[in-house]
Tab-separated table of C-alpha atoms in Angstrom:
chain	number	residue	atom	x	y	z
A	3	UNK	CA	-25.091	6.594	-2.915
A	4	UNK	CA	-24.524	2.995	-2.236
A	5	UNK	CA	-25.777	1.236	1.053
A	6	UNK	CA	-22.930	1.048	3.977
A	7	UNK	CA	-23.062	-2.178	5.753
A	8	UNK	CA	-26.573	-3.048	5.021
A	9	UNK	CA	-27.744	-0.531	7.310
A	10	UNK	CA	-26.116	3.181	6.307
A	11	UNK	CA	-26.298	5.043	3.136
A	12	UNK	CA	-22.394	6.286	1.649
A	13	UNK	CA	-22.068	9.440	-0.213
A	14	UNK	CA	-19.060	9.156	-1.875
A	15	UNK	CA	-16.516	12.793	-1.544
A	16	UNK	CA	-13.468	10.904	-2.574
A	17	UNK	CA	-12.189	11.430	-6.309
A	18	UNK	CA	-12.251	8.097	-7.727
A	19	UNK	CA	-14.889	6.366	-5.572
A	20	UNK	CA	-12.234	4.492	-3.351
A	21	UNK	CA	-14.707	5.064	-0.857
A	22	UNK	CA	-16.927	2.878	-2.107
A	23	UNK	CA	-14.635	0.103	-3.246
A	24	UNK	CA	-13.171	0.221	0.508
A	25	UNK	CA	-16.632	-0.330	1.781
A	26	UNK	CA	-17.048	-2.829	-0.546
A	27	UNK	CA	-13.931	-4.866	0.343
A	28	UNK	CA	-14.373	-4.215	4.109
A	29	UNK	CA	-18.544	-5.205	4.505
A	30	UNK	CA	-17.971	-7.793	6.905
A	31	UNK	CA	-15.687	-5.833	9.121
A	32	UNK	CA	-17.131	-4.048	12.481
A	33	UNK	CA	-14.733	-1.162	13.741
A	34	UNK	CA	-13.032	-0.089	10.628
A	35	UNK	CA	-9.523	1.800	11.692
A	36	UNK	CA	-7.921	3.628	8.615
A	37	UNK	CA	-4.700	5.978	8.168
A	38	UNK	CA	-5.130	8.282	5.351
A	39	UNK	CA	-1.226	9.432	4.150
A	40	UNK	CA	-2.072	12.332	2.322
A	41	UNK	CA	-5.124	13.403	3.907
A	42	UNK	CA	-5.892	17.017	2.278
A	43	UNK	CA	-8.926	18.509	2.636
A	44	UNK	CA	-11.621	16.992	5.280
A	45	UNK	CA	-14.347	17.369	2.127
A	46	UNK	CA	-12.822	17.661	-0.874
A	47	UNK	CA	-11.564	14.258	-2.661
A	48	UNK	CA	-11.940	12.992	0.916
A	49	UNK	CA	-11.706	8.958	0.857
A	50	UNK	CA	-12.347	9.158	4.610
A	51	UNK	CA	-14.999	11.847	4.770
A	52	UNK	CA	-17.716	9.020	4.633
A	53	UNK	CA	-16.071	6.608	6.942
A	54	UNK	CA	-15.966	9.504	9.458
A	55	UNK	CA	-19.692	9.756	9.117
A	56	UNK	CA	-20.759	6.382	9.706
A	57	UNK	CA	-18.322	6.015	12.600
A	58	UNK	CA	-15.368	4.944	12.119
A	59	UNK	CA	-11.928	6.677	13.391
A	60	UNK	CA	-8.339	6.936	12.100
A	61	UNK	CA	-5.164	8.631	11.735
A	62	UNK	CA	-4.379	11.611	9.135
A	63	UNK	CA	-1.124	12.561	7.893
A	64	UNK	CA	-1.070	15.536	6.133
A	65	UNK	CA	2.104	18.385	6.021
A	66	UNK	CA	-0.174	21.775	4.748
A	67	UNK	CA	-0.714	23.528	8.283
A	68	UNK	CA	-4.395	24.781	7.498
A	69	UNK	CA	-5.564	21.220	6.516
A	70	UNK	CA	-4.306	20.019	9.403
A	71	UNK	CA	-6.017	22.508	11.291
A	72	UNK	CA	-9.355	22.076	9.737
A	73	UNK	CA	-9.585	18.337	10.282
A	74	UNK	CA	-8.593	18.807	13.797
A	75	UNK	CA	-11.737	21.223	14.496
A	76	UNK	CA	-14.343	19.262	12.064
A	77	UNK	CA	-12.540	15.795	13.854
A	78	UNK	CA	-11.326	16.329	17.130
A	79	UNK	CA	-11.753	12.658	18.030
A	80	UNK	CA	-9.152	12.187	15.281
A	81	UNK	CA	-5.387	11.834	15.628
A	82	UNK	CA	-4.471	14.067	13.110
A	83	UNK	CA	0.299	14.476	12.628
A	84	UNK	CA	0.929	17.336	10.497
A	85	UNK	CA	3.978	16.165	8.610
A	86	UNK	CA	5.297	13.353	6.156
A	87	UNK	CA	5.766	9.878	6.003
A	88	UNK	CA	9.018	8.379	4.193
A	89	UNK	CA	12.681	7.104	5.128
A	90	UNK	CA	13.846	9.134	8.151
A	91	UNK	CA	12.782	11.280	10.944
A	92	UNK	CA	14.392	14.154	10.632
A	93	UNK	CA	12.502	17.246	8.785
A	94	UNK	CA	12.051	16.609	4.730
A	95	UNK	CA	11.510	19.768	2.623
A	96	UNK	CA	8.600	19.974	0.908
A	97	UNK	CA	6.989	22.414	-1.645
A	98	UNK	CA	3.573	23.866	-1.059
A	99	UNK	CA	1.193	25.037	-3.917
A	100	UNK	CA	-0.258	27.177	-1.454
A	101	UNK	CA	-3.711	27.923	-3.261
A	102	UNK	CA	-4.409	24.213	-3.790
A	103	UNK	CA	-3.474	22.975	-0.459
A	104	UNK	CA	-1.660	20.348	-1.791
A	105	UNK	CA	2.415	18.883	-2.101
A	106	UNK	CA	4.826	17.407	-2.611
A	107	UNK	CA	8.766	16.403	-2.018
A	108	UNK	CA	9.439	15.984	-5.604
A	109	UNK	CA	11.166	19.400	-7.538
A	110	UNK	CA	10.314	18.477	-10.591
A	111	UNK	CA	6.511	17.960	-9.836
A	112	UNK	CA	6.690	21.531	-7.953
A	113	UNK	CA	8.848	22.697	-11.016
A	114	UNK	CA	5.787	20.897	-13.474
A	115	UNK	CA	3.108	23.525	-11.028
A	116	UNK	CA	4.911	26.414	-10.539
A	117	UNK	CA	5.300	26.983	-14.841
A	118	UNK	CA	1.842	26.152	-14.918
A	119	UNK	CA	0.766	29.275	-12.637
A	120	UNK	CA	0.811	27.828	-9.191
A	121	UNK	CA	2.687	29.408	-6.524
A	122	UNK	CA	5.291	27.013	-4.694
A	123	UNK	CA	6.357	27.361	-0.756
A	124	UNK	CA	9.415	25.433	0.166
A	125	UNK	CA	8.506	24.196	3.712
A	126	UNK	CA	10.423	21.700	6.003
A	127	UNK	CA	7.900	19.308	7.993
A	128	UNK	CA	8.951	16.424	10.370
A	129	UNK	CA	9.389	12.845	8.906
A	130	UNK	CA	8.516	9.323	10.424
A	131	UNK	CA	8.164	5.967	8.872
A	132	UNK	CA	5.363	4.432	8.183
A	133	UNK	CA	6.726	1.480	10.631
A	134	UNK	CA	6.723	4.339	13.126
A	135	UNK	CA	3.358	5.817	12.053
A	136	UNK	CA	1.698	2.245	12.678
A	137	UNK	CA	4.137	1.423	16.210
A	138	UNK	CA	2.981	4.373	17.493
A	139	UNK	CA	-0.549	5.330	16.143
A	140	UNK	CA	-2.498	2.305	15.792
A	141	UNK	CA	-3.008	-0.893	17.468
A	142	UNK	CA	-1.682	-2.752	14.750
A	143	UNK	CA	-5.055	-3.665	13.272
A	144	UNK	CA	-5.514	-0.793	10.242
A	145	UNK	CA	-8.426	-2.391	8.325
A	146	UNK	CA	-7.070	0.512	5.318
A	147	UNK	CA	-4.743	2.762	4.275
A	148	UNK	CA	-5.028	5.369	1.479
A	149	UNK	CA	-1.410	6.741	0.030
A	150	UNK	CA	-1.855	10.103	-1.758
A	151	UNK	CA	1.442	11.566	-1.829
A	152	UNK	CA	2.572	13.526	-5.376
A	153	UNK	CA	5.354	11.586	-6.468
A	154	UNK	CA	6.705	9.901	-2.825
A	155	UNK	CA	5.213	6.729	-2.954
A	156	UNK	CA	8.456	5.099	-3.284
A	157	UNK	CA	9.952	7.176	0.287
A	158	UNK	CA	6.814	5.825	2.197
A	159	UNK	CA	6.661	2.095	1.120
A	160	UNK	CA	10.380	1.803	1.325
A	161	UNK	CA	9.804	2.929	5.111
A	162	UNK	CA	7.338	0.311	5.785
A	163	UNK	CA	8.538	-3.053	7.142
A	164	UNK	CA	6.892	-5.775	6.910
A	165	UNK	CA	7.272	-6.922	11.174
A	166	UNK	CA	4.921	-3.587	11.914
A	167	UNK	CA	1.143	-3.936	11.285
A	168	UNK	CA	-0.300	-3.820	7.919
A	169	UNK	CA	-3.623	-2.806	6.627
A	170	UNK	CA	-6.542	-5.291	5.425
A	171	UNK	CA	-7.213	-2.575	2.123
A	172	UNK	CA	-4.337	-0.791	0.437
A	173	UNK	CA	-5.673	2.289	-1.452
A	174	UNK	CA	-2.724	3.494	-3.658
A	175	UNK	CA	-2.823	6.259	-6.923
A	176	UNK	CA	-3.155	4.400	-10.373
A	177	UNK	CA	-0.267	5.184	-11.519
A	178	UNK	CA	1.412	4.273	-8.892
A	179	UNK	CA	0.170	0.988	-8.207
A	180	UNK	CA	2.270	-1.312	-11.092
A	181	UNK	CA	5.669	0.431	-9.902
A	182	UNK	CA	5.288	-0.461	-6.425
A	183	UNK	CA	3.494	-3.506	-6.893
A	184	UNK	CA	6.287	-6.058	-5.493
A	185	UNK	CA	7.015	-4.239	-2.350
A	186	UNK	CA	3.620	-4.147	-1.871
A	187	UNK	CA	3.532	-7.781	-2.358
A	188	UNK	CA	6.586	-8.291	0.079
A	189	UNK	CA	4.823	-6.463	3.139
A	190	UNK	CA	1.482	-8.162	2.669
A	191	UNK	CA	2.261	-11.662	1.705
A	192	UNK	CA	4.063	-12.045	5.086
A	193	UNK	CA	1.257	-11.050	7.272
A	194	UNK	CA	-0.812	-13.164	5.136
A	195	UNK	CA	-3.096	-9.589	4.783
């Protein structure tokens, strides 16, 4: 547990603690507003789970019906879009691993799951950009953003441009982070974020 703006106590759900680095970076911030790409489970590996707590709101993206439907009930002050964010807006297929409640648009990935004993849905969810997501979402001020996506990180930055708000904190996975890096650098820089 760490103390949450001087004055709240943070348990941390979230898998690698960016919780707690997010709260970190953002101290000094009243009225956090976060989108969490990826969202998954409202507990489990939840980087927003705590934020939620202490109360602040945001927007969820997240394609798997049923954790869609269990944020909406646990957070029903939440805008939660059950799809995917990337280039487009027409409907992406996706592949399901149905007993983890996670995806991904990526066949090899599902391919990688399925031979190790998962079973794979193919699905087809609706598709915006994350220039739409933030036009018509947010009010432009997103103090952070978490991007959890198996393998589309690429489809979702690419869909971001740099005239449509950006977020204070960028919360990206590891390995992720050095491929993207000057994109990432090109739609913050600008905004001077």
């Amino acid at each position: 547990m760490i103390a949450w703006h001087s004055s709240m106590t943070l348990i941390s759900r979230a898998q690698n603690f960016e919780d707690v680095i997010l709260s970190r970076a953002l101290k000094h911030v009243n009225g956090d507003f976060y989108v969490d790409i990826g969202a998954q489970d409202l507990l489990i590996d939840s980087v927003s789970e705590a934020f939620y707590r202490n109360g602040r709101r945001g927007v969820h993206v997240e394609p798997i019906h049923f954790c869609c439907e269990r944020l909406r009930i646990a957070r029903p002050d939440e805008i939660v879009i059950e799809g995917a964010v990337g280039r487009g807006s027409a409907n992406t297929p996706l592949y399901e691993f149905e007993e983890a409640g996670m995806s991904t648009g990526k066949f090899d990935i599902a391919e990688t799951h399925r031979l190790n004993g998962h079973t794979v849905k193919k699905i087809d969810v609706q598709c915006m950009s994350l220039t739409e997501l933030f036009l018509n979402y947010t009010d432009g001020n997103v103090h952070w953003m978490k991007l959890d996506v198996e393998g589309m990180e690429q489809a979702v930055i690419e869909s971001w441009s740099p005239a449509s708000a950006t977020a204070r904190e960028f919360a990206l996975e590891n390995f992720a982070y050095e491929k993207f890096r000057d994109r990432l650098c090109e739609v913050f820089i600008p905004s001077k974020n």
